[in-house]
Short mmCIF file of C-alpha atoms and ligand atoms in Angstrom, two decimals:
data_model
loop_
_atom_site.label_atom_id
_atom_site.label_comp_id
_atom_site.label_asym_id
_atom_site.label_seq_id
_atom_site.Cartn_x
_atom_site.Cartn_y
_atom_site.Cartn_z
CA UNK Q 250 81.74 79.80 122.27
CA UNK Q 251 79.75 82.97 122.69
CA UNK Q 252 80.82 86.02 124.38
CA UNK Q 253 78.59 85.33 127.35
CA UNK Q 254 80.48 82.02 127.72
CA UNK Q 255 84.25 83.17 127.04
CA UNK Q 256 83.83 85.86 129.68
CA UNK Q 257 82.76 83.57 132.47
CA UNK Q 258 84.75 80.57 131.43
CA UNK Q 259 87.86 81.71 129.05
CA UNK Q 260 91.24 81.73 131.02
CA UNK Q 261 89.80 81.27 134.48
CA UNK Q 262 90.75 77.93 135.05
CA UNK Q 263 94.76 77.87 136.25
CA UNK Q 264 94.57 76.58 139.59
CA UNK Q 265 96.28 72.85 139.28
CA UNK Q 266 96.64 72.97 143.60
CA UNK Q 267 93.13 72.94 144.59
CA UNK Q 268 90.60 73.19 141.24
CA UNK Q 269 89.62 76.75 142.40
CA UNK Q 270 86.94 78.00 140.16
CA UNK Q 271 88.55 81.27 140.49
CA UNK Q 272 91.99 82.66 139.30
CA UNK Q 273 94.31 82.57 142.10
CA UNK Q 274 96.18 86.27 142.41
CA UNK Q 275 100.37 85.58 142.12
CA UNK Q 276 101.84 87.98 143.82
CA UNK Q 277 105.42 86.95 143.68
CA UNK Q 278 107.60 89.08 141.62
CA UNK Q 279 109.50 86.17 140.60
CA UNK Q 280 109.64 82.64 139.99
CA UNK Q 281 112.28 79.90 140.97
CA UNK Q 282 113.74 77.87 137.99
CA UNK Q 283 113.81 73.89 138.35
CA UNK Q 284 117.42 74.04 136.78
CA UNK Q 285 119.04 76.30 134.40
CA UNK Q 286 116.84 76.87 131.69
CA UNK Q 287 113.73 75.72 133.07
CA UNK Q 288 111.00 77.06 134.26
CA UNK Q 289 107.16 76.96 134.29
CA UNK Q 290 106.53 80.02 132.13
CA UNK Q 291 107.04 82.61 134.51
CA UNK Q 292 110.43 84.10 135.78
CA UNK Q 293 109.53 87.76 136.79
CA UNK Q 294 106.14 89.34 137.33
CA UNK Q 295 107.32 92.99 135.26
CA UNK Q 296 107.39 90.25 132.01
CA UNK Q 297 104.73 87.88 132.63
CA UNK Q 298 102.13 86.72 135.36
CA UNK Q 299 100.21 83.77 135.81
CA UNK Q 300 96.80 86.06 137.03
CA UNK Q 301 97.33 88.90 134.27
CA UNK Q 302 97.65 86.08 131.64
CA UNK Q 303 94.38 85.03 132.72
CA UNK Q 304 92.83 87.93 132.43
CA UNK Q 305 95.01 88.17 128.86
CA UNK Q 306 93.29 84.70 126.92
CA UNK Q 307 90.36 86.35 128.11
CA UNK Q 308 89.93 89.53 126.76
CA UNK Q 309 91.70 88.41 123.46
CA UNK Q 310 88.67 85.81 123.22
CA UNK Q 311 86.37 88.51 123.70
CA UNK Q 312 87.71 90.94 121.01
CA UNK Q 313 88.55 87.73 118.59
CA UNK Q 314 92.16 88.72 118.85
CA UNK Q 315 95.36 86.10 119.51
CA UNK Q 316 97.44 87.93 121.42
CA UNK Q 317 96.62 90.35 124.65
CA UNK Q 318 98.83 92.47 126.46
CA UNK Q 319 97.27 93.91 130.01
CA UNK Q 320 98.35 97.64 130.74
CA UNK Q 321 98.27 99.47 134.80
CA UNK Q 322 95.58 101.82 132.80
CA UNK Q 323 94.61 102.41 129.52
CA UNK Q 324 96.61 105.49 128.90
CA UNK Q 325 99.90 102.86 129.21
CA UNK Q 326 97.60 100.72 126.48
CA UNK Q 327 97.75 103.66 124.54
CA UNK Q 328 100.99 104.62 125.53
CA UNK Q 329 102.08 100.84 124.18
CA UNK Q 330 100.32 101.44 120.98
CA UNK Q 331 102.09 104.59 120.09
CA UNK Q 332 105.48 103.09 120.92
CA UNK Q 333 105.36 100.66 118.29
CA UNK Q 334 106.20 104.35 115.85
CA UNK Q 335 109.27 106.44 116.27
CA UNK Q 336 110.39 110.35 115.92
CA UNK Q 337 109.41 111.03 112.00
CA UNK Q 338 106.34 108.43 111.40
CA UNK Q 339 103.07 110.25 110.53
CA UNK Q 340 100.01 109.74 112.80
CA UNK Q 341 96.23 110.44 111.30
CA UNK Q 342 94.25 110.81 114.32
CA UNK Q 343 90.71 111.57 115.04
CA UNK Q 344 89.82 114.97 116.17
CA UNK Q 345 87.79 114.09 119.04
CA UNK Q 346 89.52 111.40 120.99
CA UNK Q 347 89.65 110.83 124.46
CA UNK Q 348 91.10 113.57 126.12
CA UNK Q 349 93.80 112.14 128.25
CA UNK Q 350 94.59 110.28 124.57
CA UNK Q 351 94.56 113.91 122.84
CA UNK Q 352 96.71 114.98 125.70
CA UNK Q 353 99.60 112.12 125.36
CA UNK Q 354 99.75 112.33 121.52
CA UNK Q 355 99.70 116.16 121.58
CA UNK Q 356 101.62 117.20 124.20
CA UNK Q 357 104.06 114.27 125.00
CA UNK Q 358 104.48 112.13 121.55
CA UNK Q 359 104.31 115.11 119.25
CA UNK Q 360 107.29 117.03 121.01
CA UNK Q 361 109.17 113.81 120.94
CA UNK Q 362 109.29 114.35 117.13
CA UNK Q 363 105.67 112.58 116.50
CA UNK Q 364 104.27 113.68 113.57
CA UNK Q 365 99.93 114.16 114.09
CA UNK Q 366 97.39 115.26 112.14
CA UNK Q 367 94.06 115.31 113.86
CA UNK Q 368 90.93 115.37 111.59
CA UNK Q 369 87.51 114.85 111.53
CA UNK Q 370 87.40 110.70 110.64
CA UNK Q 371 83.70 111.12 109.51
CA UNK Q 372 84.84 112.23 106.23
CA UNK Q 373 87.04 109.86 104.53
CA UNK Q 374 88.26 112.31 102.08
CA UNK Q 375 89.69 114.20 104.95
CA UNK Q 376 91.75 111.18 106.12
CA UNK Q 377 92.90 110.23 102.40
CA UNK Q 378 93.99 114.12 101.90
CA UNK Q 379 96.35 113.62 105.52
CA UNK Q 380 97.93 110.60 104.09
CA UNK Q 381 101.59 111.04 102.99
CA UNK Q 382 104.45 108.46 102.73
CA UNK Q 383 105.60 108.91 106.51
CA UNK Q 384 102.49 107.84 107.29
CA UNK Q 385 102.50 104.76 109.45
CA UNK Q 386 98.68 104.68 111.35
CA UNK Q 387 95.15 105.46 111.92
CA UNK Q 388 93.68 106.16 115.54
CA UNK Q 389 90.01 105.69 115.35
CA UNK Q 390 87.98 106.14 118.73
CA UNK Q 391 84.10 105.46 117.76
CA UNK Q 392 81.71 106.25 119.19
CA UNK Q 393 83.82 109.25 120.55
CA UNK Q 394 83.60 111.04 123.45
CA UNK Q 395 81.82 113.20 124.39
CA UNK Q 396 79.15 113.38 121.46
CA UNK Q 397 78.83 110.38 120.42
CA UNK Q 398 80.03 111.14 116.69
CA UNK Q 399 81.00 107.40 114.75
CA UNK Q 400 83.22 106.59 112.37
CA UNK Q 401 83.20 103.60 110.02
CA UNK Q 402 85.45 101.51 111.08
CA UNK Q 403 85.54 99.20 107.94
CA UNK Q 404 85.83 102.21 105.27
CA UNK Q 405 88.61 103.28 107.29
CA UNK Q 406 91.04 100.41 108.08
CA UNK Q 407 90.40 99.47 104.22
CA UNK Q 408 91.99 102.57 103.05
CA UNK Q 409 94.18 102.08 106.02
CA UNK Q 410 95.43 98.43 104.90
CA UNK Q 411 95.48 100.21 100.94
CA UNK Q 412 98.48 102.39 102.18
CA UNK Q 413 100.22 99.89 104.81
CA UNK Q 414 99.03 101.75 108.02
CA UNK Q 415 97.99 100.37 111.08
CA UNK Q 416 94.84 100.98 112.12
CA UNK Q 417 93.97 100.84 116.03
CA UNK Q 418 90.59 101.32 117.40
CA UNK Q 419 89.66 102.59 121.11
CA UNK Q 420 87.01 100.26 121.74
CA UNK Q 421 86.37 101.58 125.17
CA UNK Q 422 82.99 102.99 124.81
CA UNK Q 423 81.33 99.79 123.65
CA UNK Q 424 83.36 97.00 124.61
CA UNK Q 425 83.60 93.98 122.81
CA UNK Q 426 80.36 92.78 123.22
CA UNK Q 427 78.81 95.73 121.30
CA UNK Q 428 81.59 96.12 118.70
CA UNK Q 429 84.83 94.08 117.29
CA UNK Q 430 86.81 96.12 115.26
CA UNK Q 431 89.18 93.08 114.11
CA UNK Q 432 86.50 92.05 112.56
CA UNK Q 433 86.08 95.35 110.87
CA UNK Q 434 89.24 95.01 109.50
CA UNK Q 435 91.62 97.08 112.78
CA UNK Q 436 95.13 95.46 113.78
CA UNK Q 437 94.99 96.80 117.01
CA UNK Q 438 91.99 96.83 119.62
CA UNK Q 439 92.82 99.26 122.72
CA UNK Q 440 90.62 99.43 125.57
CA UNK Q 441 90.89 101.21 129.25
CA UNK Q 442 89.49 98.43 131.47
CA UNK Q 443 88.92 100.86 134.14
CA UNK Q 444 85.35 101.72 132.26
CA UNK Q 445 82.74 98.76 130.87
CA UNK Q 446 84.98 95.69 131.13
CA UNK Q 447 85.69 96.22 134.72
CA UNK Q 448 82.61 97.88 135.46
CA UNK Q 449 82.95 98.53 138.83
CA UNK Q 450 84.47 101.44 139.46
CA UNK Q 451 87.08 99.84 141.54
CA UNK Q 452 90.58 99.79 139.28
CA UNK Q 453 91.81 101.52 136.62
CA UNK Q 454 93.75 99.39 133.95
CA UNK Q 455 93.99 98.90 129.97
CA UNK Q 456 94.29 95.91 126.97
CA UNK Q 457 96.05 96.17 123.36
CA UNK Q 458 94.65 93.24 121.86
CA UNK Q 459 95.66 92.01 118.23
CA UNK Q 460 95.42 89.03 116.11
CA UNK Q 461 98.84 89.92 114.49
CA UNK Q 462 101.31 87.59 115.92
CA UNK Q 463 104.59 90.58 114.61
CA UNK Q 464 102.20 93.42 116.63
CA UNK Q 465 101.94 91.18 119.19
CA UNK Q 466 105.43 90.27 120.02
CA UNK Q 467 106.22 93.89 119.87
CA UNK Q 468 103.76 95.09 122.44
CA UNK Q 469 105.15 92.60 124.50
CA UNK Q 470 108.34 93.64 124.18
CA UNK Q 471 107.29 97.40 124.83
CA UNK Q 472 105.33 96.31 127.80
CA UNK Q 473 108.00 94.64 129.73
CA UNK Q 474 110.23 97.19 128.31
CA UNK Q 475 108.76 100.00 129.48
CA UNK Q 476 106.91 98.32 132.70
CA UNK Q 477 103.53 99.07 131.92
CA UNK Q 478 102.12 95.88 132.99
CA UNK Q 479 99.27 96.06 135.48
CA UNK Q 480 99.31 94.15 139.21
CA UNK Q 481 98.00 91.22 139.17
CA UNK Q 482 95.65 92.44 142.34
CA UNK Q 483 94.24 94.71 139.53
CA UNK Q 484 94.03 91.76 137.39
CA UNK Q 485 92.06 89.50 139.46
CA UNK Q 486 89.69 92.32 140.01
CA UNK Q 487 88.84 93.19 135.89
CA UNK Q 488 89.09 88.97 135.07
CA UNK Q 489 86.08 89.16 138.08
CA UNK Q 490 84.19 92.49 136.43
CA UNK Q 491 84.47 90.81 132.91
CA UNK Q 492 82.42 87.98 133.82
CA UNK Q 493 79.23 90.06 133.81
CA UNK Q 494 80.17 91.93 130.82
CA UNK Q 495 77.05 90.73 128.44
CA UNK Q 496 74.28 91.76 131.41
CA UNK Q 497 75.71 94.62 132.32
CA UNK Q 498 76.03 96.14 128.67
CA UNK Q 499 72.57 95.23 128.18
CA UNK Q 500 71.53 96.99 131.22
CA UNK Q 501 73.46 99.82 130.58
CA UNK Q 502 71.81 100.35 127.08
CA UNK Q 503 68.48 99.80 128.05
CA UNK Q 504 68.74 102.64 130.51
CA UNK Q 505 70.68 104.52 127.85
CA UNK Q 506 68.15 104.64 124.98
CA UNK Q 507 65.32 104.85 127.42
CA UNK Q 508 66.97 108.57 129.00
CA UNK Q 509 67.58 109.56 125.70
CA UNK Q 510 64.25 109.18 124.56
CA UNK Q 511 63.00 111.09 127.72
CA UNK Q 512 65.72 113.54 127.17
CA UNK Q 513 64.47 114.13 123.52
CA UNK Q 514 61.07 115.17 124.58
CA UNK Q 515 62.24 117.83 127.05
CA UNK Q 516 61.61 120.95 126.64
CA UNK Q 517 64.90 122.51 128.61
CA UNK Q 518 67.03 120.25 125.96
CA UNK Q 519 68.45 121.27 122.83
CA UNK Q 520 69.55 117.95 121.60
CA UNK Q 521 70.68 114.94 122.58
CA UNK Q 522 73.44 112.46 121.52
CA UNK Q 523 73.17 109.34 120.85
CA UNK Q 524 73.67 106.55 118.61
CA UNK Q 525 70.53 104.47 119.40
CA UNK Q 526 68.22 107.08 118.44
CA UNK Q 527 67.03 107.13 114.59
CA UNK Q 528 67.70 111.26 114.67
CA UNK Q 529 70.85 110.61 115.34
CA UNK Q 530 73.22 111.41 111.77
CA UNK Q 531 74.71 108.04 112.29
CA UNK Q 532 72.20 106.07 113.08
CA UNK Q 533 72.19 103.55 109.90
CA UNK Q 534 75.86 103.38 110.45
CA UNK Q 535 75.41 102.50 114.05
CA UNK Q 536 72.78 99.38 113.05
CA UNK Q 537 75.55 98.45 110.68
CA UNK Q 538 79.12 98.26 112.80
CA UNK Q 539 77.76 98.03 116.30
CA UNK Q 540 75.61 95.01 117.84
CA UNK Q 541 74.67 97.73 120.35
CA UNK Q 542 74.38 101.57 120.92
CA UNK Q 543 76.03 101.64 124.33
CA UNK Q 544 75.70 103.10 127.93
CA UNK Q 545 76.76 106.90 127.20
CA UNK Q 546 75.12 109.74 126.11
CA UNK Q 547 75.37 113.75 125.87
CA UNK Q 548 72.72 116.81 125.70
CA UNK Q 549 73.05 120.22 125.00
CA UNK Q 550 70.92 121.76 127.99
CA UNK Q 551 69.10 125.09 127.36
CA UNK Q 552 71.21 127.20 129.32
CA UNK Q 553 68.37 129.94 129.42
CA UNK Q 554 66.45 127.74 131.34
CA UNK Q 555 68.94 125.45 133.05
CA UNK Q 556 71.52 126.34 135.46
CA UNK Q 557 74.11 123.14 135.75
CA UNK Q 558 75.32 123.56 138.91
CA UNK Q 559 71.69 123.46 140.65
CA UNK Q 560 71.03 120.72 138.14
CA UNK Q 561 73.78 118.38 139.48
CA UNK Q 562 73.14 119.36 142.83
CA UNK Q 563 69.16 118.46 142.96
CA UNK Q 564 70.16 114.75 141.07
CA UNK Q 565 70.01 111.85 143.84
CA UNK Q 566 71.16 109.38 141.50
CA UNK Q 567 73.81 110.57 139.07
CA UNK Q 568 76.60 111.46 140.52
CA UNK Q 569 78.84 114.57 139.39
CA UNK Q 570 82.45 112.89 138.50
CA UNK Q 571 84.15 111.95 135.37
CA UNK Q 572 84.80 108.49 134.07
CA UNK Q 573 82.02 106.03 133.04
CA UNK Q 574 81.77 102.32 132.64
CA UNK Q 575 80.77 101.39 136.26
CA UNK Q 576 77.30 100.27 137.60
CA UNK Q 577 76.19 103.39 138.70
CA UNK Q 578 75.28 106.43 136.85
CA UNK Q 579 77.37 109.72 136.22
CA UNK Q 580 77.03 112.85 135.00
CA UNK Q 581 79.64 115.77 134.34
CA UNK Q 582 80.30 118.79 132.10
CA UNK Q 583 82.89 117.47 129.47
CA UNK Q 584 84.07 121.45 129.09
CA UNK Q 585 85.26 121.95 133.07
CA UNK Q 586 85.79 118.12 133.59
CA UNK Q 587 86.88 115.14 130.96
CA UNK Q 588 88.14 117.26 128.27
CA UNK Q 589 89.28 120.32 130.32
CA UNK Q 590 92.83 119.11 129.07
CA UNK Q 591 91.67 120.11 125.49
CA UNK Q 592 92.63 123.37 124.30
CA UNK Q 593 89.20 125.80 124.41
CA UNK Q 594 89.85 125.93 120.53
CA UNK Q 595 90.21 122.31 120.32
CA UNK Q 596 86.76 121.89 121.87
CA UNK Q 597 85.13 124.18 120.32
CA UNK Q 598 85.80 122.93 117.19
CA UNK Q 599 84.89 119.39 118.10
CA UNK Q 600 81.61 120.68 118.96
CA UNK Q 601 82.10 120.61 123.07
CA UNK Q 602 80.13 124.05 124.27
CA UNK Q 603 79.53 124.51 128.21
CA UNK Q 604 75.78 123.45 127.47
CA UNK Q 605 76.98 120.06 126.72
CA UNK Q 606 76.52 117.57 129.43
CA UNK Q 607 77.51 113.97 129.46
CA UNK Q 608 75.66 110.95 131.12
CA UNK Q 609 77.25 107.72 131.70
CA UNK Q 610 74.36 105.54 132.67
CA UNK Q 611 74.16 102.94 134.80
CA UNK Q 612 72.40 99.95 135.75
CA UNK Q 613 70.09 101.16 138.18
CA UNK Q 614 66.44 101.06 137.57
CA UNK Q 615 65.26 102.76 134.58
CA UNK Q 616 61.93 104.07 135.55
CA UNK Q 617 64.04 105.61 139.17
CA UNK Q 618 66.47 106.98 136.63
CA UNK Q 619 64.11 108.97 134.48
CA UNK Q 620 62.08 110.24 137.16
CA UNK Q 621 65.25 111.54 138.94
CA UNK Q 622 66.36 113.63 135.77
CA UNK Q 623 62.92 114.84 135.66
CA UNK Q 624 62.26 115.76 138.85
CA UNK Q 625 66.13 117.69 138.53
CA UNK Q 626 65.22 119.07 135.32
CA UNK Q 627 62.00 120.41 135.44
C1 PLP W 727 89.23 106.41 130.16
C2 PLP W 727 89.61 106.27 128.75
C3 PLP W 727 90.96 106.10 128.38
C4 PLP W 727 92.08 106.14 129.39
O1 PLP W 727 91.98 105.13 130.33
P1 PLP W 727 92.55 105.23 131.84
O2 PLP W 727 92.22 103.89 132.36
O3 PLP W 727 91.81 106.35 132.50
O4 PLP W 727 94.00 105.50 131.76
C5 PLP W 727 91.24 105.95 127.03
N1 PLP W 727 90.26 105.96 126.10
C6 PLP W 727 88.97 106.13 126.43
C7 PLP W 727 87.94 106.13 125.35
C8 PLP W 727 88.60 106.28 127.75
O5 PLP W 727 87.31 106.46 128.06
#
């Protein structure tokens, strides 16, 4: 089956009562046992439930994976990931992740004994140099946030696999429908929900998807361990956004490469980020590991000539607030907002100025898009 098929159809069907066509939510924590011994695959909602294991085959299917653990956001997916190391074990992660995931492995993992290097994945020879016998994984975010900078996924979980690492990939900003990375060669996909595969701005929640069945058994074991699981009201709600996944990714990217075309041509922008454009750096690598180039995108504004605060204030259609993912269309300033978590070094040197502003575009209408920015810009 194709994607567009899995996400309507894969998982949905578990209603044996009444042939819903929708997943029932189960909200009983627990589950009564025929006799000892026996029961119908549930026993308590913290370890397993019927409307998050929907949502589960579904996903994996998606990302090609087997197995499919569903997280109450995708900082506990993360989180998940990370506990499959100990105190000691050696960490090569990239420089600009996420900044809630910079902020976990920084400030929480690497003062439980973590050991992190954080480098610049664009040049291999940098992650080779990191590499030392304690080292256990590679944490690959492409494209990453906010500029839009890739990484080659299939260069790096091949040196990865060459030293017995694990190689997870934050999938988040493309979803599976514009990129796979098992196929690329990762063991571990990791997504926050709460962005494209929900889509609606209406839950916040996270996957760890892998084809390994050993990775798999231990997230599962971390998940009930810990009780990271998400509700299954949450569930029903992402197993609903997913179904639209394929139109809404095209949507978003349609709008995306149009603005950043417009955006180009500007003459109160000093450059613009991102993948789909052919001056962007990466742009052959783009065509080669993505199917798509995605519904984000960042500018450098001209702050001679642009003031952001009257800039947000005169849009009518993108709305000043952090996340992205959802139908409609956002705008922030990564610096004061998503990555304000970030030491000012530690943007600095990833390339994050105040100039920089970040779009996460939505669905809307492109033409009423552009002419919004416009009409704000000029
Ligand atoms: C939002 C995000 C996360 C964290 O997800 P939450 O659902 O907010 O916990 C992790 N990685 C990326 C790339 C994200 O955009």
């Amino acid at each position: 089956m194709k994607q567009a098929t899995q996400a309507v159809h894969t998982g949905v069907y578990i209603d044996q009562s009444y042939n819903s066509v929708t997943t029932p939510i189960y909200p009983s924590s627990t589950y009564y046992f025929d006799k000892l011994g026996s029961h119908k695959g549930y026993d308590y909602s913290r370890t397993a439930n019927p409307t998050r294991s929907a949502l589960a085959k579904n996903l994996a299917a998606l990302e090609n994976g087997t197995h499919a653990q569903i997280t109450a956001t995708g900082m506990a997916a993360v989180t998940a990931c990370m506990m499959l190391f100990k105190p000691g074990d050696h960490i090569i992660v990239g420089q600009d992740v996420y900044g809630g995931t910079y902020r976990l492995i920084n400030d929480v993992f690497q003062s439980m004994g973590y050991v992190i290097s954080f480098v610049d994945m664009r040049d291999i020879n940098q992650v080779k140099d990191q590499i030392r016998p304690t080292t256990r994984a590679l944490w690959i975010e492409t494209p990453s946030n906010p500029l839009l900078n890739l990484v080659d996924i299939a260069q790096l979980t091949q040196l990865g696999k060459a030293h017995q690492l694990i190689s997870i990939v934050d999938n988040t900003f493309l979803s599976p429908y514009f990129q796979q990375p098992l196929e690329l060669g990762a063991d571990i996909v990791v997504h926050s929900t709460t962005k494209y595969i929900n889509g609606h701005s209406d839950v916040v929640g996270g996957t760890v998807i892998t084809r390994d069945a050993e990775i798999g058994k231990q997230l599962a074991f971390i998940v009930n361990a810990t009780g990271i699981a998400c509700s299954p009201f949450d569930a029903f709600l992402v197993l609903r956004g997913v179904k639209t996944l394929p139109l809404r990714m095209e949507a978003h990217q349609k709008n995306a490469m149009a603005l950043a075309e417009f955006l180009e041509g500007h003459k109160k922008v000093k450059q613009v980020y991102y993948p789909g454009l052919p001056t962007h750096p990466q742009h052959a690598l783009a065509q080669k590991q993505m199917r798509g180039f995605g519904g984000m995108l960042s500018f450098d504004a001209d702050l001679d000539h642009v003031d952001l605060d009257t800039l947000f204030a005169k849009l009518a259609l993108f709305h000043l607030a952090e996340s992205l993912g959802g139908v409609e269309s956002l705008i922030e300033q990564p610096w004061s907002m998503s990555h304000a978590s970030m030491s000012e070094e530690a943007r600095i040197k990833a390339g994050i100025t105040p100039a920089t502003v970040r779009i996460a575009v939505g669905i809307e209408d492109t033409q009423d898009l552009i002419v919004d920015l416009k009409q704000a810009l000029d």
